[in-house]
Amino acid sequence: MFLKRLYCFCFYILLIGLFSVGISLTACQQAKEKSNTTYSPPDSVYFQDQVHAKFAEGFQIQYHNNYKLLEILKPFQDKVDTLRYALIPRELEGKVEVGDARKITIPVQSMIASSTTHIGLIEMLEANDILSGMVGAEYVYSPKVRKGIENGDIMSLLQGEVNKEKVLELNPDVLMISGGQSSQFDNYRVLIDSGINILVNSEWLETTPLGKAEWMKVMAALLNKEKLANKKFNAVVKRYNKLKAAIDTVSQKPLIINSMPYKGAWFVSAGDSFAARFLKDAGADYPWLDTEGTGGLRKSFEVVYEKGLEADIWLNPGSAQSKEDILAKDSRFKDFKSFKTGKIYNNNKRQHPKGGNDYWESGVVNPDILLADLIKILHPQVVPDHKLYYYQKIK
């Protein structure tokens, strides 16, 4: 009797054990299936690397589980309506609903650029191969892009109104345009209705050099190159801020004037412009630093001429390559202090014989090098080993 009860007890314990093991295996299997579902559902993509605007005021990027939302906050000079673009991975094309946002499939594989400033963004991210068309190709500096145009890999489109037939022929993933007046956007209505993605790049409206350079992150979101963009942009920021901090120890600030008069008016950089910010960060005494505005200020010839007589340095005197070029504009410039001392500098050191200027291409994404140039001109003792890269002395 005792043996029979012992046998039943052992059999009962064995059943409980087997039942527990079964529950554990089932739970593990369910957990495994749940884990797989979390990381790779069939209709989503996990964006491991992300970019976000820290200095730029004109755009922001949000990451969702199956698309990136790119918002251009200040697309036009005269209008602040936000433009929204949903950047959708190719494997999810046709599977994602994003409301009223314009859909762009990523990574972008072909693009037409309408400004040479766009070249800087592309080359910074090592993505020259996406450039299939270039508007205003005659003004390009980049040797790589010029070679692509010459051998036919990049279609040349004339400056001015975009040739819509050629754009439709190329059928790019994106036609990047610069945000000017909002009315200009209507010129692209035919292309938009034909399925061409028109992406507005308004980096030129940014008010700080780092804000302009940060637009490389917009390009990175289009190319899935966020990791590379963060690495390169963070390095630029580090170098820029180190140079800027070095200027804090400088007590003397040279008086600066810039640009060249045109048809009786002299346009100088307004106090809130990125150009004025460059001068401030480089330790310049600039007469119009306290003025409002992000573009150019229209001044009479006499107002700037008076400042020019005493200015220590004259920057960016139009297209001048020599003092003779300057005097050919107006012989009164020989009275300028900077003319007498030879302290006139222009940003055309890296210029193609046909006119393309690298200052407007790679200079957009290299504000640290531009700042080093300006400091070399204003306070050479601060950067004794730096050699002028974009600027040159006018002789």
XYZ file of C-alpha atoms in Angstrom:
395
model
C 0.000 0.000 0.000
C 2.819 2.290 0.962
C 4.674 1.577 -2.300
C 1.518 2.272 -4.302
C 1.052 5.688 -2.632
C 4.746 6.501 -3.145
C 4.463 5.639 -6.834
C 1.387 7.909 -7.269
C 3.166 10.767 -5.492
C 6.210 10.525 -7.781
C 4.035 10.331 -10.879
C 2.184 13.484 -9.743
C 5.475 15.394 -9.229
C 6.645 14.318 -12.699
C 3.459 15.645 -14.307
C 3.886 19.013 -12.581
C 7.490 19.217 -13.794
C 6.606 18.424 -17.393
C 3.778 20.946 -17.308
C 6.117 23.664 -15.967
C 8.722 22.964 -18.645
C 6.016 23.158 -21.287
C 4.836 26.524 -20.018
C 8.424 27.848 -19.962
C 9.154 26.718 -23.529
C 5.931 28.262 -24.764
C 6.690 31.531 -22.969
C 10.194 31.629 -24.442
C 8.864 31.018 -27.932
C 6.256 33.759 -27.532
C 8.881 36.157 -26.201
C 11.144 35.373 -29.150
C 8.343 35.995 -31.623
C 7.424 39.229 -29.831
C 11.073 40.344 -29.924
C 11.316 39.776 -33.676
C 8.112 41.714 -34.229
C 9.426 44.658 -32.230
C 12.599 45.125 -34.265
C 11.533 44.296 -37.783
C 7.817 44.538 -38.477
C 7.061 44.207 -42.164
C 5.954 47.836 -42.604
C 8.609 49.759 -40.678
C 12.300 50.667 -40.719
C 14.452 51.561 -37.759
C 16.604 54.625 -38.489
C 19.645 53.948 -36.338
C 21.477 57.160 -37.264
C 19.618 60.466 -37.074
C 20.359 64.145 -37.626
C 18.775 67.170 -35.987
C 19.213 70.909 -36.501
C 21.122 72.686 -33.741
C 22.124 75.913 -35.486
C 19.924 76.102 -38.594
C 16.520 77.750 -38.239
C 15.176 76.825 -41.643
C 14.516 73.092 -41.303
C 13.809 70.271 -38.899
C 13.747 66.486 -39.288
C 11.628 63.974 -37.350
C 12.079 60.220 -37.472
C 9.044 57.931 -37.486
C 8.944 54.147 -37.636
C 8.537 54.043 -41.410
C 9.537 57.465 -42.759
C 11.440 60.677 -42.032
C 9.525 63.953 -41.977
C 11.584 66.824 -43.393
C 10.060 70.249 -42.815
C 11.423 73.345 -44.546
C 10.322 76.047 -42.109
C 11.416 79.141 -44.037
C 11.358 78.085 -47.668
C 11.040 81.545 -49.209
C 12.284 85.036 -48.538
C 8.759 86.511 -48.526
C 6.746 83.608 -47.093
C 7.018 81.380 -44.028
C 4.611 78.549 -44.937
C 6.196 75.225 -44.049
C 6.906 72.710 -46.807
C 6.712 69.063 -45.714
C 8.475 66.134 -47.321
C 8.055 62.498 -46.274
C 11.260 60.602 -46.978
C 10.195 56.990 -47.442
C 12.571 54.008 -47.745
C 12.437 52.328 -51.138
C 11.333 49.008 -49.658
C 8.241 50.720 -48.224
C 7.314 52.678 -51.348
C 3.531 52.652 -51.760
C 2.951 51.295 -48.240
C 3.130 54.478 -46.140
C 0.431 57.125 -45.694
C 1.771 60.529 -44.627
C -1.062 63.008 -45.102
C -0.253 66.114 -47.123
C 3.522 65.722 -47.130
C 5.254 65.330 -50.492
C 6.687 61.806 -50.773
C 10.325 61.325 -51.759
C 11.793 57.848 -52.012
C 15.149 57.426 -50.277
C 18.007 57.017 -50.611
C 17.870 59.528 -53.459
C 19.737 58.121 -56.451
C 19.585 61.033 -58.892
C 19.346 64.776 -58.442
C 19.422 67.996 -60.450
C 21.084 70.918 -58.639
C 20.078 74.465 -59.495
C 22.766 76.240 -57.465
C 26.490 75.707 -57.082
C 25.984 75.839 -53.295
C 24.267 72.445 -53.592
C 27.534 70.976 -54.872
C 29.181 71.671 -51.536
C 26.537 69.642 -49.715
C 26.881 66.713 -52.120
C 30.658 66.593 -52.092
C 30.844 66.895 -48.313
C 28.878 63.632 -48.141
C 30.886 61.964 -50.918
C 27.813 61.584 -53.127
C 28.811 63.116 -56.464
C 27.374 60.119 -58.282
C 23.782 61.226 -57.625
C 24.217 64.454 -59.614
C 22.519 63.882 -62.974
C 21.933 67.518 -63.986
C 23.400 70.940 -63.177
C 21.695 74.269 -63.796
C 24.203 77.007 -64.577
C 26.952 74.471 -65.232
C 29.167 77.179 -66.703
C 29.583 78.668 -63.181
C 30.761 75.450 -61.515
C 34.183 75.308 -59.850
C 34.343 71.668 -58.685
C 36.784 69.745 -60.914
C 34.796 66.527 -60.355
C 31.509 68.083 -61.417
C 33.081 69.849 -64.392
C 34.559 66.526 -65.514
C 31.139 64.878 -65.170
C 29.618 67.600 -67.324
C 32.361 67.300 -69.940
C 32.047 63.511 -70.313
C 28.253 63.618 -70.393
C 27.491 61.987 -67.055
C 25.918 65.237 -65.820
C 23.532 67.114 -68.089
C 24.226 70.844 -68.388
C 21.180 73.075 -68.072
C 21.435 76.790 -68.766
C 21.044 79.373 -66.025
C 17.663 81.076 -65.849
C 14.312 79.410 -66.286
C 14.726 75.666 -65.955
C 14.372 73.697 -69.176
C 11.355 71.565 -68.245
C 11.717 69.192 -71.187
C 15.252 68.270 -70.144
C 14.207 67.829 -66.516
C 11.411 65.480 -67.565
C 13.865 63.626 -69.778
C 16.238 63.096 -66.833
C 13.345 62.300 -64.464
C 15.455 62.802 -61.296
C 14.433 61.673 -57.830
C 14.809 65.311 -56.747
C 15.209 68.725 -58.347
C 16.747 70.933 -55.658
C 16.006 74.638 -55.962
C 16.958 77.661 -53.878
C 14.150 79.406 -52.057
C 13.840 82.934 -53.390
C 10.500 84.646 -53.877
C 7.524 82.330 -53.337
C 6.110 83.273 -56.740
C 9.073 81.504 -58.364
C 7.747 78.208 -57.040
C 4.827 78.458 -59.467
C 7.315 78.138 -62.325
C 7.760 74.508 -61.316
C 4.045 73.641 -61.227
C 4.203 71.706 -64.496
C 7.078 69.596 -63.196
C 5.349 68.979 -59.862
C 2.179 67.870 -61.632
C 4.337 65.540 -63.732
C 5.674 63.810 -60.641
C 9.022 65.567 -60.249
C 9.948 66.204 -56.601
C 10.934 69.859 -56.142
C 12.854 70.287 -52.886
C 13.443 73.842 -51.662
C 16.860 74.500 -50.149
C 16.899 77.832 -48.296
C 20.282 77.590 -46.610
C 21.127 81.042 -47.907
C 18.498 82.518 -45.563
C 20.331 81.262 -42.493
C 21.884 83.974 -40.331
C 24.926 82.087 -39.048
C 27.791 80.317 -40.850
C 27.196 77.119 -38.864
C 23.479 77.302 -39.644
C 24.236 77.390 -43.371
C 26.677 74.498 -43.123
C 24.176 72.427 -41.153
C 22.051 72.031 -44.281
C 24.374 69.147 -45.107
C 22.087 67.237 -42.722
C 19.134 67.738 -45.078
C 21.203 66.141 -47.818
C 22.210 63.390 -45.400
C 18.556 62.562 -44.660
C 17.931 62.230 -48.403
C 20.921 59.917 -48.808
C 20.711 57.916 -45.551
C 24.124 59.327 -44.660
C 23.285 60.711 -41.231
C 26.263 59.065 -39.526
C 28.754 60.636 -41.932
C 27.031 64.041 -41.715
C 27.137 64.068 -37.919
C 30.807 63.134 -37.915
C 31.823 65.826 -40.409
C 29.556 68.587 -39.090
C 30.583 68.037 -35.472
C 34.224 68.360 -36.519
C 33.436 71.644 -38.306
C 31.652 72.998 -35.220
C 34.543 72.044 -32.965
C 37.122 73.785 -35.159
C 34.905 76.855 -35.676
C 34.238 77.372 -31.973
C 37.906 76.891 -31.106
C 38.874 79.654 -33.555
C 36.097 81.906 -32.312
C 37.201 81.438 -28.706
C 40.765 82.392 -29.614
C 39.521 85.810 -30.735
C 38.163 86.589 -27.266
C 41.693 87.428 -26.171
C 42.156 90.048 -28.921
C 41.790 93.670 -27.807
C 42.276 95.583 -31.075
C 39.639 95.118 -33.771
C 40.493 96.408 -37.267
C 37.890 98.600 -39.003
C 36.435 96.777 -42.025
C 34.412 97.727 -45.095
C 33.202 95.228 -47.670
C 31.883 94.869 -51.230
C 31.972 97.341 -54.124
C 29.493 100.020 -55.277
C 27.212 99.241 -58.209
C 25.401 101.889 -60.228
C 25.699 104.508 -57.518
C 24.616 102.278 -54.616
C 26.833 100.398 -52.209
C 25.319 97.215 -50.745
C 26.916 96.185 -47.466
C 26.088 93.203 -45.261
C 23.303 93.852 -42.736
C 23.994 93.191 -39.059
C 21.952 89.965 -38.843
C 23.423 88.412 -41.990
C 25.733 85.420 -41.922
C 28.437 87.582 -43.553
C 28.297 90.075 -40.679
C 28.366 87.180 -38.222
C 31.582 85.975 -39.852
C 33.146 89.415 -39.328
C 31.989 89.558 -35.726
C 33.349 86.064 -34.956
C 36.637 86.980 -36.655
C 37.093 90.025 -34.430
C 36.311 92.843 -36.868
C 35.058 96.359 -36.176
C 32.330 96.478 -38.776
C 30.310 99.740 -39.010
C 26.956 98.039 -39.618
C 27.053 95.234 -37.060
C 24.199 96.777 -35.072
C 21.810 97.139 -37.999
C 18.799 94.878 -38.551
C 18.295 92.647 -41.558
C 19.700 89.394 -42.922
C 20.608 90.500 -46.441
C 22.285 93.568 -47.904
C 21.867 97.196 -46.831
C 21.617 99.756 -49.602
C 23.938 102.663 -48.830
C 24.941 105.672 -50.847
C 28.439 105.782 -52.297
C 29.333 108.734 -50.090
C 28.373 107.002 -46.814
C 30.604 103.969 -47.399
C 33.336 106.023 -49.062
C 33.692 108.046 -45.879
C 34.164 104.851 -43.866
C 36.519 103.499 -46.512
C 38.941 106.385 -46.084
C 39.710 105.204 -42.528
C 39.050 101.459 -42.779
C 42.068 99.280 -42.030
C 40.971 96.463 -44.365
C 38.731 96.204 -47.420
C 37.135 92.817 -48.089
C 35.470 91.424 -51.214
C 35.792 94.364 -53.647
C 33.556 92.826 -56.302
C 35.321 90.751 -58.924
C 38.586 92.652 -58.628
C 41.764 90.639 -59.130
C 44.177 93.602 -58.881
C 44.472 97.189 -57.710
C 44.213 98.227 -61.335
C 40.793 96.581 -61.498
C 39.719 98.606 -58.470
C 40.939 101.936 -59.847
C 39.225 101.143 -63.132
C 35.951 101.271 -61.201
C 36.695 104.600 -59.527
C 40.021 106.403 -59.161
C 38.949 107.866 -55.789
C 39.578 104.453 -54.191
C 43.296 105.272 -54.200
C 42.565 107.514 -51.215
C 41.472 104.579 -49.073
C 43.799 103.690 -46.217
C 43.544 100.002 -47.165
C 44.554 100.811 -50.744
C 47.653 102.673 -49.567
C 48.687 99.946 -47.102
C 47.831 97.094 -49.460
C 45.315 95.494 -47.119
C 42.640 94.533 -49.641
C 41.495 90.913 -49.833
C 39.064 89.110 -52.078
C 37.387 85.691 -51.764
C 38.281 84.568 -55.290
C 41.523 82.659 -54.748
C 39.861 79.377 -55.815
C 38.167 80.508 -59.000
C 37.877 78.666 -62.297
C 39.013 80.663 -65.359
C 35.418 80.565 -66.600
C 34.085 82.097 -63.393
C 33.110 79.320 -60.968
C 34.160 80.279 -57.419
C 34.738 77.603 -54.771
C 33.920 80.160 -52.065
C 30.250 79.636 -52.994
C 30.563 75.839 -53.250
C 32.701 74.130 -50.632
C 32.781 77.373 -48.628
C 29.181 76.705 -47.570
C 30.171 73.571 -45.647
C 33.622 74.787 -44.528
C 32.842 77.826 -42.352
C 35.747 76.881 -40.093
C 38.217 77.368 -42.956
C 36.556 80.636 -43.955
C 36.782 81.883 -40.377
C 40.451 80.894 -40.233
C 41.014 82.918 -43.428
C 39.365 86.001 -41.944
C 41.291 85.690 -38.691
C 44.508 85.325 -40.689
C 43.686 88.622 -42.408
C 42.553 90.484 -39.276
C 44.683 88.910 -36.553
C 47.490 86.886 -38.194
C 49.213 86.246 -34.857
C 46.259 84.100 -33.750
C 46.651 81.557 -36.599
C 50.348 81.845 -37.586
C 50.427 78.512 -39.470
C 47.222 78.985 -41.480
C 47.542 79.726 -45.189
C 44.733 81.591 -46.930
C 42.466 79.071 -48.669
C 39.527 81.006 -50.134
C 40.913 84.545 -49.844
C 43.832 86.221 -51.565
C 45.537 89.567 -51.248
C 44.830 92.022 -54.032
C 48.059 93.437 -55.459
